[in-house]
Short mmCIF file of C-alpha atoms in Angstrom, two decimals:
data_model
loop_
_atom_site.label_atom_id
_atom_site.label_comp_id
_atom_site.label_asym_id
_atom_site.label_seq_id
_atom_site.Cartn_x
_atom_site.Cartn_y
_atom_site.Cartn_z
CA UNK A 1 118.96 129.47 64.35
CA UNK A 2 118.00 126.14 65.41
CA UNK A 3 115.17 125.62 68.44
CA UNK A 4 115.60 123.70 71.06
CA UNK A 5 113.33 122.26 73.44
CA UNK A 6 114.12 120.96 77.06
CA UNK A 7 111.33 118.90 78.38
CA UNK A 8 111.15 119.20 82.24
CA UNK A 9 109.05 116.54 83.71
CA UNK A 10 108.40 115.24 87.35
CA UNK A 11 106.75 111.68 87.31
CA UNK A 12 106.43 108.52 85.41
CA UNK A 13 103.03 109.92 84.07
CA UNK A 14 104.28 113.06 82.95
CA UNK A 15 107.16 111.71 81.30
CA UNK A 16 104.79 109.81 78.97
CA UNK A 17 102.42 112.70 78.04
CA UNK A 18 105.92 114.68 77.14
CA UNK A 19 106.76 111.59 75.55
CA UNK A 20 103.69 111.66 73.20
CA UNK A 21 104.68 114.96 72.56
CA UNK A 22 107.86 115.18 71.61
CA UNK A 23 107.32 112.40 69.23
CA UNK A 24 104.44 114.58 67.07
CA UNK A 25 107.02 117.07 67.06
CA UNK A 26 110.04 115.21 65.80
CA UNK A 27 107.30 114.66 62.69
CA UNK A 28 107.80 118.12 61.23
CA UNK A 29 110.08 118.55 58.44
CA UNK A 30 112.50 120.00 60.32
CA UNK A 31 111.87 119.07 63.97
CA UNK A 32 113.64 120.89 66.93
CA UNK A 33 116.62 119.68 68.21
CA UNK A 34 114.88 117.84 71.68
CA UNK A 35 116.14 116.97 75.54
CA UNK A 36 114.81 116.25 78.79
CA UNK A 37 115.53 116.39 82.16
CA UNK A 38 113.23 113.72 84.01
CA UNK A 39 113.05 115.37 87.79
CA UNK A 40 111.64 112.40 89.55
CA UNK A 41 112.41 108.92 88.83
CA UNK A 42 114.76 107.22 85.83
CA UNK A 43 113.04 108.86 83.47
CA UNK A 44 112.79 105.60 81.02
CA UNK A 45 110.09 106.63 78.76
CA UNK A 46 112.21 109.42 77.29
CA UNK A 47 114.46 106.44 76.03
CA UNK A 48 112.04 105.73 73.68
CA UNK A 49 112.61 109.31 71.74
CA UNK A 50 115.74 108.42 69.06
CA UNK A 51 118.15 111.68 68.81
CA UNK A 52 116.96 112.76 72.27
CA UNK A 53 119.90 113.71 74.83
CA UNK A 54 118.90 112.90 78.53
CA UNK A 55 120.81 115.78 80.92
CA UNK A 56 121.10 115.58 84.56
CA UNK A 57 121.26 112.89 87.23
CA UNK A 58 118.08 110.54 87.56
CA UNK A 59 117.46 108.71 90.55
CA UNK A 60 114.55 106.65 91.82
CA UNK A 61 113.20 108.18 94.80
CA UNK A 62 111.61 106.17 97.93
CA UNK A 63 108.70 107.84 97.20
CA UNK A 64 107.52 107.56 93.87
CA UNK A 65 107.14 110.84 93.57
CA UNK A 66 103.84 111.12 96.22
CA UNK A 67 105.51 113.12 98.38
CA UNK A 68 102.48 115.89 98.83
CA UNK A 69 100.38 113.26 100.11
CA UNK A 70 102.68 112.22 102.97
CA UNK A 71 105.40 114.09 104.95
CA UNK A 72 106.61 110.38 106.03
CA UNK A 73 107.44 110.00 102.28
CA UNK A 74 109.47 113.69 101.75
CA UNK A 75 111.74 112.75 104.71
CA UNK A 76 112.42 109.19 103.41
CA UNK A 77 112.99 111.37 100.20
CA UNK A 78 115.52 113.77 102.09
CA UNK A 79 117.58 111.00 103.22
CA UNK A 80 117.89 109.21 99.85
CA UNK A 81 119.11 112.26 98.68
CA UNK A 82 116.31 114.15 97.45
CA UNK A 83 118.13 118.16 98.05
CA UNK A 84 121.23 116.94 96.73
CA UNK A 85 119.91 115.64 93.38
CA UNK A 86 117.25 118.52 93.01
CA UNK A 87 120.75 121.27 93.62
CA UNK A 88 122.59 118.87 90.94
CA UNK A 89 119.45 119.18 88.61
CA UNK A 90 119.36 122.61 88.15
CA UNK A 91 123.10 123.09 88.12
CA UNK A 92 123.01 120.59 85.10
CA UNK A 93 119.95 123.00 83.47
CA UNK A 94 121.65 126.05 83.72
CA UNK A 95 124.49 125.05 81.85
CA UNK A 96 122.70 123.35 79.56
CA UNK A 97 120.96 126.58 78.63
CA UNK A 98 123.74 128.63 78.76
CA UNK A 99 126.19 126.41 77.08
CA UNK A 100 123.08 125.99 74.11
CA UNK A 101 122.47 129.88 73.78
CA UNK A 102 126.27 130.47 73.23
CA UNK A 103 126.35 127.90 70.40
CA UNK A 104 124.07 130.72 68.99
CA UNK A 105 120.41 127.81 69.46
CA UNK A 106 117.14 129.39 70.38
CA UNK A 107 116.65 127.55 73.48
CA UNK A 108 112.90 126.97 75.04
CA UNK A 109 112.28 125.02 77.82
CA UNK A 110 108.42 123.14 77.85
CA UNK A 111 107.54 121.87 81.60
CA UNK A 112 104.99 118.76 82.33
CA UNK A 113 103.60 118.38 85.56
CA UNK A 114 103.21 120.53 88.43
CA UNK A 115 104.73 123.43 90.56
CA UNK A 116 108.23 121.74 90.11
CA UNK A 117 109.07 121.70 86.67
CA UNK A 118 107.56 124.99 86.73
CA UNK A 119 109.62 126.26 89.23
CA UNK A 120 112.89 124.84 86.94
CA UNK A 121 111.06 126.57 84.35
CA UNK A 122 111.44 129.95 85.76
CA UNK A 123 114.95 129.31 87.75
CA UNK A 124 116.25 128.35 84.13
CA UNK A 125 116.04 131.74 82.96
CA UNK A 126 114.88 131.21 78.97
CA UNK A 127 111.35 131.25 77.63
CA UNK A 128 109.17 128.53 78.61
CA UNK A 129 105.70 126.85 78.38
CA UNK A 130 104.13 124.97 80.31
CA UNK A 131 101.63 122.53 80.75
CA UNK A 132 99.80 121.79 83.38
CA UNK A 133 98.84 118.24 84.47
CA UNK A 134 98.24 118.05 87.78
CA UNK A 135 95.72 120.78 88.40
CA UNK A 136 92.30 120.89 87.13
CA UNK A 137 89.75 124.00 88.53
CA UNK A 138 87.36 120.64 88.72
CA UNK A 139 89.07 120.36 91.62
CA UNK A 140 86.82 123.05 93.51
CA UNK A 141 84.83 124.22 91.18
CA UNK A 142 82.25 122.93 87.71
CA UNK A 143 80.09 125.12 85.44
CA UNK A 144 77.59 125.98 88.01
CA UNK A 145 79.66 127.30 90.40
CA UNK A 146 81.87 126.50 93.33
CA UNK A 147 81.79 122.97 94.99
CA UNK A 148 81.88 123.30 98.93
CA UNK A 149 84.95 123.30 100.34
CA UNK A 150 86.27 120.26 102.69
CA UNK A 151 89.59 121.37 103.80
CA UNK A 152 91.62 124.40 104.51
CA UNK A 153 93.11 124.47 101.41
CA UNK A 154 90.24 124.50 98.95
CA UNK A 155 88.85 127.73 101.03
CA UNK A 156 92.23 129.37 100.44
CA UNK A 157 91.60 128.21 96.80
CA UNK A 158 88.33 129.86 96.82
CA UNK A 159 89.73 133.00 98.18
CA UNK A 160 92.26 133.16 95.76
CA UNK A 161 90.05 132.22 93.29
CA UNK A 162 91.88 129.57 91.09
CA UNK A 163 92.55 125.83 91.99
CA UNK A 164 96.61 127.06 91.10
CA UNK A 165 98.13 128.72 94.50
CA UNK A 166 99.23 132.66 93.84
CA UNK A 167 103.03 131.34 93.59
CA UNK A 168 102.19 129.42 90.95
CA UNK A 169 99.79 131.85 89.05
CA UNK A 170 103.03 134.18 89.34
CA UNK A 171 105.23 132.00 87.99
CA UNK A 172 102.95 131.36 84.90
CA UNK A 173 102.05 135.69 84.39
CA UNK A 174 106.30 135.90 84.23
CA UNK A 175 107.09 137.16 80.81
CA UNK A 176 109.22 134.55 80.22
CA UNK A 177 106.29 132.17 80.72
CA UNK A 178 104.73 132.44 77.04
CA UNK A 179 102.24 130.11 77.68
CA UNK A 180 100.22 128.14 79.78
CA UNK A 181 98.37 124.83 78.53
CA UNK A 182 95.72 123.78 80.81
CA UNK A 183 93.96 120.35 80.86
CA UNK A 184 90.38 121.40 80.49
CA UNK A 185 88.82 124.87 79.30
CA UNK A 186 87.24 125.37 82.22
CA UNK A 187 90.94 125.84 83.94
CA UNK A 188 92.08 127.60 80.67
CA UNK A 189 88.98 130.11 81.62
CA UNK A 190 89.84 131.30 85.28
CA UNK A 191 93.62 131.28 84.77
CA UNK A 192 92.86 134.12 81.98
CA UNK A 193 90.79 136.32 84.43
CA UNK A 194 93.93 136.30 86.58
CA UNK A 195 95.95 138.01 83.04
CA UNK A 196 98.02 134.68 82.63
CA UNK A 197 98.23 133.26 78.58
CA UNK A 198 96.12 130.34 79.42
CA UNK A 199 94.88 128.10 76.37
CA UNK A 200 93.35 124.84 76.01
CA UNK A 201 94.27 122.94 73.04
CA UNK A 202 93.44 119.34 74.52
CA UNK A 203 94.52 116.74 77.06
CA UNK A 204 97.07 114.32 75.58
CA UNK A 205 96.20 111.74 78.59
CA UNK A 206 93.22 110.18 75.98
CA UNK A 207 96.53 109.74 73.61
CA UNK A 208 97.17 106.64 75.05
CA UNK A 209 93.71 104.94 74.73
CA UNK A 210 93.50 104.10 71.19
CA UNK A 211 93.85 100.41 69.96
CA UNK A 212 93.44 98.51 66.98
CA UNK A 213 94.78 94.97 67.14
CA UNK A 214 92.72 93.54 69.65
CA UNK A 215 94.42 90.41 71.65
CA UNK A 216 90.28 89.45 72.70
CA UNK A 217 88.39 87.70 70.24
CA UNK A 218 85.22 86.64 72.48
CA UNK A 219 83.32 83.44 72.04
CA UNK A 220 79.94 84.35 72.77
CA UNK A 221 76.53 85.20 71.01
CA UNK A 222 75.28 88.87 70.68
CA UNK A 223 72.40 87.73 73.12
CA UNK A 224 75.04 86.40 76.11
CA UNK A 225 77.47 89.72 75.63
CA UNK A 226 74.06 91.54 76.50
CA UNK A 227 73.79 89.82 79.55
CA UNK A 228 77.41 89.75 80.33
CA UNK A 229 78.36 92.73 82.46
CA UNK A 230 82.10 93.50 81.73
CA UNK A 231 84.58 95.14 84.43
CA UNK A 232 87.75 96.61 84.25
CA UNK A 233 89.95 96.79 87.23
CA UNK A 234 92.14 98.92 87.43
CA UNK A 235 95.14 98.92 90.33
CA UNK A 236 97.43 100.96 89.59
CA UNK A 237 100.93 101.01 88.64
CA UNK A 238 103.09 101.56 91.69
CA UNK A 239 104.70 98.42 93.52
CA UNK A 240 104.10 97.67 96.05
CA UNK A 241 100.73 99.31 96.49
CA UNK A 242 98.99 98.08 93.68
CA UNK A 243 99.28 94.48 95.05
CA UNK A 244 97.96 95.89 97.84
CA UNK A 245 95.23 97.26 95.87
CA UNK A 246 94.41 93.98 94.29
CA UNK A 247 93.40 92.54 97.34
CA UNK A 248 90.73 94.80 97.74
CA UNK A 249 89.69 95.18 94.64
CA UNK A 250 88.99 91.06 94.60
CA UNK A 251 86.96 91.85 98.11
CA UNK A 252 84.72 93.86 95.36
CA UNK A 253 84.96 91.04 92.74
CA UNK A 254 83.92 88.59 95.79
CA UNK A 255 81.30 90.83 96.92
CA UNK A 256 79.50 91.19 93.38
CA UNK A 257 79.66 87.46 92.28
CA UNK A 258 77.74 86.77 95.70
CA UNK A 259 75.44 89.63 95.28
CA UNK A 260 74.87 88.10 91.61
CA UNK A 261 74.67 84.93 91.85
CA UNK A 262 73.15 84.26 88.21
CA UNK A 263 74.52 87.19 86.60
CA UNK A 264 77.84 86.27 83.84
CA UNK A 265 80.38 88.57 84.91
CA UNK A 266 83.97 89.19 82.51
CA UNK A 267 86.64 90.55 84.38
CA UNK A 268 90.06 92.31 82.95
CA UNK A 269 92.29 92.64 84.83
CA UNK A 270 94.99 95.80 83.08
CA UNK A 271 98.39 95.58 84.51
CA UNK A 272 100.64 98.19 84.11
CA UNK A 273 103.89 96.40 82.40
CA UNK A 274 106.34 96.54 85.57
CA UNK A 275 104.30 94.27 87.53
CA UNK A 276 104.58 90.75 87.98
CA UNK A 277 101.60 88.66 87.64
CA UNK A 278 102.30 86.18 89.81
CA UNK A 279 100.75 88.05 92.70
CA UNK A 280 97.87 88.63 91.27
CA UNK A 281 96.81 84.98 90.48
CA UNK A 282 98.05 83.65 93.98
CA UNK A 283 95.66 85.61 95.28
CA UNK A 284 93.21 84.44 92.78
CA UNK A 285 93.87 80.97 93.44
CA UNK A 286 93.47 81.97 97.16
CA UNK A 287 89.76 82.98 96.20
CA UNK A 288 89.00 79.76 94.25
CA UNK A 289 89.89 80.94 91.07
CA UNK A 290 90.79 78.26 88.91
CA UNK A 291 93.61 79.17 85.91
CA UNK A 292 92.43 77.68 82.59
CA UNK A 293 95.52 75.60 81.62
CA UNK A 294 94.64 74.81 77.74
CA UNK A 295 95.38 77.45 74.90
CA UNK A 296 93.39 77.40 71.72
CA UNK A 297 94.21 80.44 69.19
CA UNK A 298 91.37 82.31 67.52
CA UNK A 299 90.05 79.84 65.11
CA UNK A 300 89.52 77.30 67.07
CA UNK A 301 86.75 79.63 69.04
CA UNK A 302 89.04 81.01 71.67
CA UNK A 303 88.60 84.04 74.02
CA UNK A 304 92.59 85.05 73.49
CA UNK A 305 93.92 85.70 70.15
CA UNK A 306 97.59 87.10 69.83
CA UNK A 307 99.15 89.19 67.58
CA UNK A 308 101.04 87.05 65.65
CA UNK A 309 104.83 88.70 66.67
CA UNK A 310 104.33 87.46 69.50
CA UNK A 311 105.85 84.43 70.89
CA UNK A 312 103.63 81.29 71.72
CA UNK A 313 102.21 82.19 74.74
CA UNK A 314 102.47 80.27 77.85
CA UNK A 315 99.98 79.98 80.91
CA UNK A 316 100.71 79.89 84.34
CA UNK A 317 101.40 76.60 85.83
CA UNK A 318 102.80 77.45 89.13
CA UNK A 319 106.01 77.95 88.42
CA UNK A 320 108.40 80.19 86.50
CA UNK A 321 107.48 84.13 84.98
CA UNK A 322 103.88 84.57 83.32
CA UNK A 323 104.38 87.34 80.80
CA UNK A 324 101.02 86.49 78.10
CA UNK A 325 97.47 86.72 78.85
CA UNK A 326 95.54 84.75 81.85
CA UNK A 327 92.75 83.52 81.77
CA UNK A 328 90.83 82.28 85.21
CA UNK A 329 87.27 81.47 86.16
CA UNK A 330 85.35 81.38 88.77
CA UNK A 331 84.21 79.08 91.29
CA UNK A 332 80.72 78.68 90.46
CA UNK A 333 81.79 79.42 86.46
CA UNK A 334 79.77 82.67 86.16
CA UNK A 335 82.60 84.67 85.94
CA UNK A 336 85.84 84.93 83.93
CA UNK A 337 88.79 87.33 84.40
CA UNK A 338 91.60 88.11 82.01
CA UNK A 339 94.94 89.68 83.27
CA UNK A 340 97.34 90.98 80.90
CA UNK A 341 100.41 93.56 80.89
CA UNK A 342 99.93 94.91 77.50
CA UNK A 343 96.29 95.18 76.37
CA UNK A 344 95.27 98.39 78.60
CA UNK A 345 93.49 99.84 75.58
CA UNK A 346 91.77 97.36 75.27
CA UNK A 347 90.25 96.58 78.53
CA UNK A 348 89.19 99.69 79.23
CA UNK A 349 87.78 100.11 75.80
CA UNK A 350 85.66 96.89 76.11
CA UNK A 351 84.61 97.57 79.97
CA UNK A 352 81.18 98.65 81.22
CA UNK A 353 82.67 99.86 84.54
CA UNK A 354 85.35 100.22 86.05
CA UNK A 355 87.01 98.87 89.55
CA UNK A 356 89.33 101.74 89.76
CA UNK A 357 92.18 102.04 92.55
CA UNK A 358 94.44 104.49 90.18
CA UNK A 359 95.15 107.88 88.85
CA UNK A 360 95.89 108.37 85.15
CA UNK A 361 94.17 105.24 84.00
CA UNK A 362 91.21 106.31 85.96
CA UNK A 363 90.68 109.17 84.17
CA UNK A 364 91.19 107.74 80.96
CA UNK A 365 88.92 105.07 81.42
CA UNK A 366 86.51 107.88 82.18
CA UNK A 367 87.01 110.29 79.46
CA UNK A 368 86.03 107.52 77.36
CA UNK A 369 82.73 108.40 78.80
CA UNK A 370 82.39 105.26 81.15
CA UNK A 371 81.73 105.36 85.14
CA UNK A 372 84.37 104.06 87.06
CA UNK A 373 83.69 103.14 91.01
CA UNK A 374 86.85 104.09 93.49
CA UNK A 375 87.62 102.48 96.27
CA UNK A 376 90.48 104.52 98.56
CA UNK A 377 93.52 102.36 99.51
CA UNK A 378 96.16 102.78 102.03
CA UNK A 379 98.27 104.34 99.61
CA UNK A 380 100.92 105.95 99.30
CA UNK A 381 99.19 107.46 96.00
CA UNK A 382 95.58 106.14 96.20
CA UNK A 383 94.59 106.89 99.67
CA UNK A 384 91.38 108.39 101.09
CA UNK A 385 92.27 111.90 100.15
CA UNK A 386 93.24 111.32 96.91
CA UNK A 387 90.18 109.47 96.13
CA UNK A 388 88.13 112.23 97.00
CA UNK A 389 90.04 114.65 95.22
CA UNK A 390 90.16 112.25 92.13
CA UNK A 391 85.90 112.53 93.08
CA UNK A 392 85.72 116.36 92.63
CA UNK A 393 88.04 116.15 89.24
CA UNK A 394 86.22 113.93 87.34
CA UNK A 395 82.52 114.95 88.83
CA UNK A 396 79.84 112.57 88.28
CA UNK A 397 81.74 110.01 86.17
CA UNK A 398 83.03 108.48 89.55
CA UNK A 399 81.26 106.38 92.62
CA UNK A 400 83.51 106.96 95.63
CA UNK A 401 82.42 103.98 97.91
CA UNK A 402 84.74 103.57 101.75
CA UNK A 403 84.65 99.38 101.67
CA UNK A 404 84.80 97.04 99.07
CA UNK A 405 81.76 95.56 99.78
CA UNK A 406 79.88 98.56 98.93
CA UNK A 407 80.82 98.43 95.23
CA UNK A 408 77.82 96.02 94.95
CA UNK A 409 75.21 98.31 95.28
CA UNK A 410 77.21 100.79 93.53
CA UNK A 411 77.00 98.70 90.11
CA UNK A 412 73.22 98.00 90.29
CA UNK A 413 72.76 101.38 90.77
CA UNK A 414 74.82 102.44 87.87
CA UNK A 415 73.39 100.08 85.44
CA UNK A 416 69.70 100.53 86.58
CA UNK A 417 70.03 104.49 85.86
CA UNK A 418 70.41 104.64 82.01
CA UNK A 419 69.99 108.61 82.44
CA UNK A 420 73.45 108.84 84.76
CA UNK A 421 74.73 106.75 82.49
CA UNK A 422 74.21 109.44 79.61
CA UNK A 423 75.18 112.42 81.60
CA UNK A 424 78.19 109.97 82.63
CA UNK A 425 78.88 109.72 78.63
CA UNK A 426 78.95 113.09 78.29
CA UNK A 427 80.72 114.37 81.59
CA UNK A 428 83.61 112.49 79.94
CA UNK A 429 84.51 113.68 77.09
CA UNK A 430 83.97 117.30 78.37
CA UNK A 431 86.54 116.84 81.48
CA UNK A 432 88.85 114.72 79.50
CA UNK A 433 88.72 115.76 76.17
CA UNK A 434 89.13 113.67 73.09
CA UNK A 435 92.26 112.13 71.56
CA UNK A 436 94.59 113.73 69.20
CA UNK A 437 95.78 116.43 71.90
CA UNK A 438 99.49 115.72 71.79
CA UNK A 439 99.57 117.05 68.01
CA UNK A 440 97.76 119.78 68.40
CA UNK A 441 100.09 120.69 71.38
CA UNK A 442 102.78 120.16 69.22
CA UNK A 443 101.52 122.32 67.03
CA UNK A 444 100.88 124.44 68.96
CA UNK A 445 104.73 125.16 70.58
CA UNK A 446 106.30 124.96 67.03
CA UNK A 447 103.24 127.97 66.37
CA UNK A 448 104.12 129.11 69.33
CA UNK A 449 105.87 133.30 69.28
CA UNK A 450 109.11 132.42 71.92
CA UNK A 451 111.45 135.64 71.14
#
């Protein structure tokens, strides 16, 4: 009898942890048969899984997928066709799973994400697993004990006693539901109390921090990288908003260069691959940023060294696409900053701190054991609210500041406090986990008893 899996997902983030998953599992030596149905969005990372069959209609939705955070954003949903899609979705599941189980398969579904794919889960009618991204009991609780509550919903969440609502906690104690993979052990902990089959095995979100080839190959002496403070900024992947972001993330940059007047400051800038960079520098250049025009390649002593499959790389001169590495510095030369679409490992694997104004990369940046400083936007996925929620998840590991200019004081207090900065280490890696998690879930589901 052959398995087969149906990944349910509902976001460009949880598309890529599935992603990372299915492709540990299409390593055994004889993998499941494997298909998705990507709930939100186009679902384009599941097009990089070969033998993978995509079911269901995909369709980019107004908004992004952030539509708990604003009920301005569901109703712009609702008219693009949000019920319509979501009726056609599960119409296209069920016969998938009943067209599969009369072929005589063993058919499993595995859900990413949140209540929704959960939900499809259930309404699909064949085992399932799921794993749960979006919920963390961080959220309103750590080790100690409860953290106070700030709204409504985290005293409900108190009451009921888990960070997961009781629909949800019913929906994982269903038979059917074989197991439940939480993103930290604490969660894995308090959903067991409640009788569910909780289990930690890992967090596959520090998957996608690793790097090897390394496109920096800095110019500088062991003593001037001590004095050199290095950032990474981080705005987040959504456009519009992340432009948005930018320009208050350089209020930060501004802010800190004139707070440090003498201190050498490096910059990297990570930008998620389905931006354009040509905002970014205009506003740059706005701020007296000047673009270095001249490329050297690593042995003649430059900062930028490409892997050599890619094509000769080209800086921005004002007109036409930038798609390599920039390189700008600033006004009164103290301070350089490096933008670049591909080299998010990288950056946030050579910065200090981070600038943050995003969600998954946050937390990566932080389970590497680093302190990131968040600065709330005007969203419509990194607003105030989210921040502080994003505060509570990842505990002491993040300085929540309300302006820009505040960031400042933020980073001398960080670097002055080499104690926080060990607890920061360790808070990390114990919220986060450490890498290898998509295997081991993978291991886990082929382990896994489904009949």
């Amino acid at each position: 009898m052959t398995l087969k899996i149906l990944c349910l997902s509902n976001g460009h983030g949880e598309d890529a942890i599935a992603v990372q998953i299915l492709h540990e599992l299409q390593k055994y030596p004889l993998p499941p048969s494997l298909a998705a149905l990507p709930i939100v969005g186009e679902g384009y990372a599941y097009t990089k899984v070969s033998r993978l069959s995509i079911i269901g209609p995909r369709q980019r939705m107004p908004s992004g997928g952030f539509i708990y955070m604003d009920r301005q954003q569901l109703w712009q949903d609702v008219k693009g066709g949000l019920l319509k899609m979501t009726f056609t979705q599960l119409k296209a599941l069920k016969y998938w799973v009943s067209s599969e189980t009369k072929l005589g398969h063993q058919v499993v579904i595995f859900a990413v994400g949140d209540i929704v794919p959960l939900l499809f889960a259930w309404l699909s009618g064949a085992p399932y697993a799921f794993l749960g991204t979006a919920k963390s009991e961080y959220l309103i609780r750590d080790e100690t004990g409860k953290l106070p509550s700030k709204y409504w919903v985290e005293s409900f969440q108190h009451w009921s006693g888990s960070v997961y609502f009781p629909w949800e906690c019913w929906l994982m104690s269903r038979s059917k539901c074989r197991a439940v993979l939480a993103r930290d052990d604490l969660t894995a902990q308090i959903l067991r109390k409640k009788s569910i089959r909780a289990y930690y095995v890992g967090n596959p979100m520090m998957d996608g921090v690793e790097f090897s080839n390394s496109l920096l190959s800095i110019d500088h002496s062991d003593a001037e990288m001590q004095r050199q403070v290095t950032i990474t900024l981080l705005p987040g992947s959504r456009s519009p908003e992340a432009y948005a972001n930018w320009e208050i993330m350089i209020q930060a940059v501004v802010g800190l260069l004139e707070t440090f007047p003498q201190q050498k400051f490096l910059f990297l800038g990570a930008i998620a691959p389905n931006l354009s960079l040509e905002p970014f520098i205009t506003l740059l250049k706005s701020n007296h940023w000047q673009v270095e025009q001249e490329m050297r390649t690593d042995t003649q002593n430059s900062i930028l060294q490409l892997p050599v499959d890619r094509p000769v790389p080209t800086f921005f001169s004002g007109k036409g696409s930038i798609q390599f590495p920039v390189k700008l510095t600033s006004q009164n030369k103290n301070a350089s900053l490096i933008l670049d679409r591909q080299a998010f490992p990288e950056f946030v694997h050579r910065g200090n701190l981070a600038i943050a104004m995003a969600g998954t990369a946050t937390e990566q940046f932080v389970g590497l054991g680093k302190p990131a400083i968040a600065i709330p936007g005007n969203g419509p996925q990194f607003t105030s609210a989210f921040a502080e929620a994003q505060s509570r998840l990842l505990g002491i590991s993040v300085t929540l500041v309300k302006h820009p200019r505040e960031v400042a004081d933020a980073v001398k207090s960080l670097l002055n406090d080499s104690q926080r900065l060990q607890l920061i280490a360790k808070n990390g890696v114990q919220r986060m986990g450490k890498p290898g998690a998509a295997q081991r879930i993978a291991d886990f589901l082929m382990q896994l008893k489904w009949m």
